[in-house]
Coordinates of C-alpha atoms and ligand atoms in Angstrom, one line a residue:
M1 CA 73.1 103.9 93.2
L2 CA 72.7 105.5 96.6
R3 CA 76.8 105.1 96.0
R4 CA 76.7 107.2 93.4
K5 CA 74.7 109.6 94.6
F6 CA 77.0 109.9 97.9
I7 CA 80.2 110.0 95.5
V8 CA 78.7 113.0 93.0
K9 CA 77.7 114.7 96.9
T10 CA 81.8 114.5 98.2
A11 CA 83.5 116.1 94.8
A12 CA 80.8 118.9 94.3
S13 CA 81.2 119.8 98.3
L14 CA 84.9 119.6 98.1
P15 CA 87.4 122.8 98.8
I16 CA 88.6 124.8 96.3
F17 CA 92.3 125.7 95.8
M18 CA 93.4 127.0 99.1
S19 CA 96.7 128.7 98.2
I20 CA 99.7 128.0 96.2
P21 CA 102.8 128.2 97.6
S22 CA 104.4 130.7 94.5
V23 CA 107.5 128.6 94.6
M24 CA 105.5 125.5 94.0
A25 CA 104.3 127.6 91.0
S26 CA 106.5 128.2 89.2
S27 CA 107.0 125.9 86.6
T28 CA 107.7 125.7 81.6
D29 CA 105.2 123.6 80.7
F30 CA 104.3 122.2 83.8
D31 CA 101.5 123.0 85.0
L32 CA 101.2 122.7 89.6
K33 CA 97.6 124.9 89.8
T34 CA 96.1 122.2 87.4
Y35 CA 97.9 119.3 88.6
M36 CA 96.3 119.4 92.2
E37 CA 92.6 119.5 90.0
E38 CA 93.3 116.4 88.6
L39 CA 94.7 115.2 91.2
R40 CA 91.8 116.2 93.9
E41 CA 88.2 114.4 91.2
L42 CA 91.5 111.5 91.6
V43 CA 91.1 111.3 95.3
S44 CA 87.4 112.4 95.7
I45 CA 86.6 109.3 93.6
D46 CA 86.2 105.9 95.9
S47 CA 88.5 103.3 94.8
K48 CA 89.2 100.4 97.1
S49 CA 90.6 97.2 95.2
H50 CA 87.2 95.6 94.1
Y51 CA 84.9 98.3 94.0
E52 CA 84.3 97.8 91.0
E53 CA 82.1 101.8 90.3
G54 CA 84.8 103.8 91.3
V55 CA 87.7 102.3 89.9
N56 CA 86.3 102.2 86.5
R57 CA 85.5 105.7 86.7
I58 CA 89.2 106.7 87.0
A59 CA 90.6 104.6 84.8
K60 CA 88.0 105.8 82.5
I61 CA 89.2 109.7 82.8
M62 CA 92.7 107.9 82.9
A63 CA 91.8 105.9 79.3
D64 CA 90.6 109.0 77.5
R65 CA 93.4 111.6 78.4
F66 CA 95.7 109.3 76.6
K67 CA 93.4 109.5 73.8
S68 CA 92.6 113.5 74.2
I69 CA 96.8 113.4 73.0
G70 CA 96.3 111.1 70.5
W71 CA 98.0 107.5 72.3
T72 CA 96.5 103.7 71.2
V73 CA 94.4 103.0 74.0
K74 CA 93.2 99.4 75.3
V75 CA 90.7 99.0 78.9
R76 CA 91.3 95.3 79.5
Y77 CA 88.8 94.4 82.0
L78 CA 90.0 92.5 84.6
K79 CA 87.3 90.4 86.3
G80 CA 86.7 90.7 90.1
L81 CA 88.7 94.1 89.5
G82 CA 87.5 96.1 87.5
D83 CA 89.1 98.7 84.1
M84 CA 93.4 98.3 83.2
V85 CA 94.2 100.6 80.5
I86 CA 97.2 100.5 78.2
A87 CA 97.7 103.4 76.4
T88 CA 100.9 103.6 74.1
N89 CA 102.7 106.0 72.0
K90 CA 102.4 104.1 68.8
P91 CA 100.3 101.6 67.7
N92 CA 100.6 98.4 67.6
L93 CA 103.7 98.4 69.0
K94 CA 105.0 94.1 69.7
S95 CA 107.8 95.9 72.2
Y96 CA 108.2 98.7 74.3
D97 CA 111.5 100.6 75.1
V98 CA 109.7 101.2 78.9
I99 CA 106.6 100.6 80.7
F100 CA 105.2 103.5 83.3
S101 CA 103.3 101.6 85.9
A102 CA 100.7 102.5 88.6
H103 CA 97.5 101.5 90.0
Y104 CA 94.0 103.8 90.9
D105 CA 93.0 101.1 93.4
T106 CA 93.5 101.2 97.0
V107 CA 92.9 100.0 100.2
Q108 CA 90.6 103.4 101.4
S109 CA 87.7 101.8 102.9
V110 CA 84.1 102.6 100.2
G111 CA 83.2 106.3 102.1
N112 CA 87.3 107.7 102.9
A113 CA 86.4 109.8 100.1
A114 CA 84.8 111.7 101.2
K115 CA 86.2 111.5 105.4
Y116 CA 89.1 112.3 104.3
P117 CA 89.7 114.9 100.9
F118 CA 92.8 116.2 99.6
R119 CA 93.8 119.0 101.8
L120 CA 97.2 121.4 101.5
K121 CA 98.5 122.1 104.1
G122 CA 101.6 124.8 103.2
N123 CA 103.8 121.8 100.3
I124 CA 101.3 118.6 101.6
A125 CA 98.7 117.0 100.4
Y126 CA 96.2 114.9 103.1
G127 CA 93.2 112.2 101.5
A128 CA 92.8 109.3 101.5
G129 CA 94.8 107.4 98.8
V130 CA 96.7 110.7 97.9
A131 CA 100.3 109.2 97.8
D132 CA 99.3 106.0 97.0
D133 CA 98.5 105.5 94.1
K134 CA 96.9 109.1 93.7
S135 CA 99.8 111.8 92.8
S136 CA 102.1 109.2 90.7
L137 CA 99.6 107.9 88.7
N138 CA 98.9 111.3 88.0
A139 CA 102.9 112.0 87.4
V140 CA 103.3 109.9 85.0
W141 CA 100.2 111.6 82.8
W142 CA 102.5 114.6 83.1
I143 CA 105.5 112.5 81.6
C144 CA 103.3 111.3 78.8
K145 CA 101.9 114.5 77.4
N146 CA 104.1 116.6 76.3
L147 CA 106.8 114.7 75.5
P148 CA 109.3 116.1 72.8
A149 CA 108.3 115.3 69.2
D150 CA 112.1 113.4 68.8
V151 CA 111.5 111.1 72.0
N152 CA 108.4 110.2 70.6
K153 CA 109.2 109.4 67.7
K154 CA 112.3 106.9 68.2
L155 CA 111.1 105.8 71.9
N156 CA 108.2 103.0 72.3
I157 CA 106.4 103.9 75.2
A158 CA 104.0 101.6 77.5
V159 CA 101.9 103.6 80.3
L160 CA 100.1 101.0 82.8
L161 CA 97.7 100.8 84.8
N162 CA 96.2 98.4 87.2
P163 CA 92.8 98.3 88.8
G164 CA 94.5 95.6 91.1
E165 CA 97.6 96.4 92.3
E166 CA 97.0 96.6 96.2
T167 CA 95.2 93.0 95.8
G168 CA 98.7 91.1 94.5
S169 CA 95.7 88.9 91.8
P170 CA 96.4 86.3 89.8
E171 CA 94.8 89.2 86.9
A172 CA 96.5 91.5 87.2
K173 CA 99.7 89.6 87.2
T174 CA 98.8 87.9 83.7
V175 CA 98.3 91.1 82.1
L176 CA 101.9 93.1 84.1
M177 CA 103.9 89.5 82.9
E178 CA 102.3 89.5 79.2
E179 CA 103.3 93.5 79.1
G180 CA 106.6 93.2 81.0
A181 CA 108.2 90.7 78.9
K182 CA 108.0 93.2 76.0
A183 CA 109.7 96.1 77.9
K184 CA 113.6 96.8 78.1
Y185 CA 112.3 98.6 81.0
A186 CA 109.7 99.8 83.9
L187 CA 110.2 102.5 86.1
V188 CA 106.8 101.9 88.3
Y189 CA 105.5 104.5 89.5
E190 CA 104.9 103.6 93.1
P191 CA 105.7 106.6 96.0
G192 CA 109.0 107.8 96.3
R193 CA 111.1 107.8 99.3
P194 CA 111.3 110.5 102.0
G195 CA 114.6 112.0 101.2
N196 CA 114.5 111.9 97.7
G197 CA 114.7 108.2 97.9
C198 CA 113.2 105.1 94.8
V199 CA 112.9 102.0 95.2
R200 CA 116.3 99.2 93.1
S201 CA 115.0 95.8 95.0
R202 CA 112.3 95.0 96.5
K203 CA 111.9 91.6 98.4
G204 CA 109.6 88.4 96.4
A205 CA 106.6 87.2 98.5
M206 CA 104.8 83.8 98.5
Y207 CA 103.3 81.3 101.0
L208 CA 104.2 78.2 102.1
A209 CA 101.9 75.4 103.8
V210 CA 103.0 72.2 104.9
H211 CA 100.5 69.5 106.1
F212 CA 101.0 66.7 107.8
K213 CA 98.1 63.9 108.0
G214 CA 99.6 61.6 111.0
L215 CA 96.9 58.4 112.3
A216 CA 94.2 59.1 114.3
A217 CA 94.0 56.7 117.7
H218 CA 93.0 56.8 121.3
A219 CA 94.7 58.7 123.5
G220 CA 94.4 56.7 126.6
N221 CA 93.6 53.6 124.9
N222 CA 95.7 52.5 122.0
P223 CA 97.7 56.2 121.4
K224 CA 101.3 53.7 121.0
E225 CA 99.2 53.0 117.7
G226 CA 98.6 57.1 116.7
R227 CA 100.7 59.1 114.2
N228 CA 100.7 62.8 115.8
A229 CA 100.3 65.2 112.8
I230 CA 101.5 68.1 115.8
E231 CA 104.5 66.3 116.3
A232 CA 105.6 66.2 113.3
M233 CA 104.5 69.6 112.8
A234 CA 106.8 71.2 116.0
L235 CA 109.9 68.6 114.7
A236 CA 109.4 70.3 111.3
I237 CA 109.6 74.2 112.1
P238 CA 112.6 74.3 113.5
K239 CA 113.4 72.4 110.5
I240 CA 112.3 74.7 108.1
K241 CA 113.2 77.3 109.4
A242 CA 117.3 76.9 109.0
V243 CA 116.8 76.5 105.4
E244 CA 116.2 80.3 105.0
D245 CA 120.0 80.0 106.4
K246 CA 121.4 78.0 103.9
Y247 CA 120.7 81.6 101.2
P248 CA 121.2 86.3 101.5
D249 CA 118.0 87.9 102.5
V250 CA 116.0 84.9 103.0
T251 CA 113.7 84.9 105.5
L252 CA 111.0 82.2 105.9
N253 CA 108.5 83.0 109.3
A254 CA 105.9 80.2 110.8
D255 CA 102.6 82.2 110.7
I256 CA 99.7 80.1 110.8
V257 CA 99.2 76.5 112.6
K258 CA 96.7 74.5 113.3
G259 CA 95.7 70.8 114.1
G260 CA 94.0 68.1 116.0
T261 CA 90.5 67.4 116.7
T262 CA 89.6 66.9 120.5
S263 CA 91.9 66.6 123.5
N264 CA 91.4 62.6 123.9
T265 CA 92.7 61.9 120.2
I266 CA 96.1 60.9 118.5
A267 CA 96.5 64.1 115.5
E268 CA 96.0 62.6 112.1
D269 CA 96.5 66.3 111.1
A270 CA 97.9 69.6 111.2
M271 CA 99.8 71.9 108.5
V272 CA 101.9 75.1 109.6
G273 CA 102.0 78.2 107.4
F274 CA 105.6 80.5 105.9
D275 CA 105.5 83.8 104.5
F276 CA 108.8 83.1 102.6
R277 CA 110.5 86.9 101.4
F278 CA 113.3 86.0 98.9
F279 CA 115.9 89.8 97.1
N280 CA 116.1 86.8 94.8
D281 CA 113.7 83.8 92.2
K282 CA 117.9 81.9 91.9
S283 CA 117.0 82.2 96.1
R284 CA 113.6 81.1 95.2
D285 CA 113.5 77.8 93.7
A286 CA 116.4 76.3 96.0
V287 CA 114.3 77.2 98.9
L288 CA 111.7 75.3 97.1
K289 CA 113.5 72.2 96.9
D290 CA 114.5 72.3 99.9
V291 CA 110.9 72.4 101.7
E292 CA 110.3 69.7 99.5
E293 CA 113.5 67.6 99.8
L294 CA 112.4 67.7 103.9
C295 CA 108.9 67.5 103.0
N296 CA 109.6 63.8 101.1
K297 CA 112.0 62.8 104.1
G298 CA 109.4 63.5 106.0
F299 CA 109.8 65.0 109.9
A300 CA 108.6 61.6 112.4
P301 CA 107.9 57.6 111.7
G302 CA 104.3 57.2 110.3
V303 CA 103.3 60.8 109.3
T304 CA 103.0 62.6 106.0
A305 CA 104.1 66.4 104.8
T306 CA 102.9 67.6 101.5
L307 CA 104.3 71.2 100.7
K308 CA 101.7 73.7 98.8
P309 CA 103.0 77.4 97.9
S310 CA 100.9 79.8 96.4
N311 CA 101.1 83.7 95.6
K312 CA 104.4 82.6 93.7
G313 CA 105.6 85.9 92.8
S314 CA 109.2 87.4 91.7
A315 CA 111.5 89.0 93.8
L316 CA 112.4 92.4 91.8
A317 CA 116.4 91.7 91.2
R318 CA 118.6 94.4 91.6
T319 CA 121.3 92.9 88.6
E320 CA 123.3 95.1 87.0
K321 CA 121.0 96.0 83.8
T322 CA 119.3 97.7 86.9
D323 CA 122.3 99.5 87.5
A324 CA 122.6 100.4 84.0
L325 CA 119.5 101.5 84.4
I326 CA 119.9 103.4 87.3
A327 CA 123.1 105.7 86.1
I328 CA 120.4 106.5 83.2
V329 CA 118.2 107.9 86.3
D330 CA 121.2 109.1 87.9
R331 CA 122.2 111.4 84.7
A332 CA 119.0 112.9 84.4
A333 CA 119.0 114.3 87.6
K334 CA 122.4 115.5 87.1
E335 CA 121.8 116.8 84.7
L336 CA 118.7 118.6 85.9
G337 CA 121.2 119.9 88.7
Q338 CA 118.8 117.9 91.7
T339 CA 119.8 115.9 94.3
Q340 CA 120.4 112.4 93.7
M341 CA 118.7 110.2 94.2
K342 CA 118.7 107.5 97.6
W343 CA 117.9 103.7 96.3
L344 CA 116.4 101.7 98.5
D345 CA 117.0 97.6 98.9
V346 CA 113.0 97.2 100.3
G347 CA 110.8 94.5 101.6
G348 CA 107.6 94.8 100.2
A349 CA 106.6 94.2 96.3
S350 CA 104.9 96.1 94.5
D351 CA 103.5 96.1 90.1
G352 CA 107.8 95.9 90.1
N353 CA 108.0 92.0 90.8
D354 CA 106.2 91.5 88.1
L355 CA 107.7 93.2 85.0
S356 CA 110.7 91.9 86.8
G357 CA 110.1 88.3 86.4
A358 CA 108.5 88.8 83.4
G359 CA 112.0 90.1 82.4
A360 CA 112.1 93.8 82.5
T361 CA 114.7 96.2 83.8
V362 CA 112.6 97.7 86.9
V363 CA 113.8 100.7 89.3
C364 CA 110.6 101.4 91.1
G365 CA 109.7 104.5 93.7
M366 CA 109.4 106.7 91.3
G367 CA 106.8 108.9 92.5
V368 CA 106.1 111.9 94.1
V369 CA 107.7 111.1 97.6
G370 CA 105.0 110.7 100.2
G371 CA 104.1 108.3 103.2
D372 CA 102.1 107.6 106.2
L373 CA 100.8 104.9 103.2
H374 CA 97.1 103.2 103.5
H375 CA 96.2 105.8 106.9
P376 CA 93.3 107.5 106.1
E377 CA 94.7 110.6 108.0
K378 CA 97.9 110.6 107.5
E379 CA 98.3 109.9 104.5
W380 CA 100.9 112.4 102.7
S381 CA 102.2 113.8 99.7
D382 CA 104.7 116.1 99.0
M383 CA 103.3 118.6 95.7
S384 CA 106.8 120.6 96.3
T385 CA 108.7 116.8 94.7
V386 CA 105.8 117.1 91.5
K387 CA 108.0 119.1 89.5
P388 CA 111.4 117.4 90.2
R389 CA 109.5 114.2 89.3
V390 CA 108.4 114.3 86.7
E391 CA 110.8 116.8 85.2
L392 CA 113.4 113.4 85.7
G393 CA 110.8 111.6 84.5
R394 CA 110.8 113.6 81.0
K395 CA 115.0 113.8 81.7
I396 CA 114.9 109.8 81.7
L397 CA 113.3 109.3 78.4
E398 CA 115.2 112.4 76.9
L399 CA 118.4 110.0 77.6
M400 CA 116.8 106.9 76.7
A401 CA 116.2 108.0 73.5
K402 CA 119.6 109.6 72.6
E403 CA 120.4 105.8 73.9
K404 CA 118.7 104.5 71.5
S405 CA 119.9 107.0 68.7
Ligands
LIG1 ZN1 101.2 101.8 95.5

């Protein structure tokens, strides 16, 4: 209850827009002033991952908007995260030509919406969570809300709004995989990168823990009867690390070690964890097999090694199909007279990884250009890029509709 009061007070006390540069206000049916009023409201709501009260307020705003334009809206509650909104432009769709994906959870602590409210300096908007991902979330709405009738008729479109993107939660992943499997294309509205950047591939990530079991013995009385798990772990680390050299763009980095009990005991247990990243799922599977084989062979006599992989993710892989989607985006930009996109390969994962893992052809970073993500005070979103990115999204749909007919 206290929190609720806090939020209401915060929203009411936010400043009204001071001035909007006239160059940005000109548009056809896109209205930057309305867009920014909506964005201001979204930024005024604390929606840290797992803070269901705030997350669900945004879910409701988005669900109501899509209902208001006649879309079919399904709300799925994800335990511990809040409501996921799945909106489709037609009822009972079994497959999609394209998914638009965005998220409304943030990494910003509850209270940051009041401390770092929406504010404008020239074309740049600031505020906690403004770039990741609220401005792009709102851009998805503007792309979908006034679609030409023939595009709406020809294409099956789904909008997938995640309440827990920042957590990489298994609950959200399950839904993303289910929905991604129905889609030909997915456009992920994470923030665009400075310099008109979009993302064509993202590394997948997972975690590899290797547990070692030896035999405890007294280090003074009978050390030879012991089997030292820490020594086996020390031998294992470079051998496991060397697996990365066999595959392009794979990284394995030991980041946690644990082991031993007391200073006079031969260590019976040890463990090393590796952060594991990869640009395609074939490399992922090959590395898993290699590390498993090394563990089965063992690293020192009398010490067993057991691999326990977790958080198995997919890469957002660049394939020939990705290049075909990129060609559509580039053509859309060209037809609009926009600067060509700069296509980037990046290390961090997004919902695009799961959608790609499910079989959709994905590009990411399609949203409003922003930066200093996750920094409550510095995080910024460039309002001069909203209209171009909204128009680009619509033009992409027009081209996809043409391609289909
Ligand atoms: Zn994000």
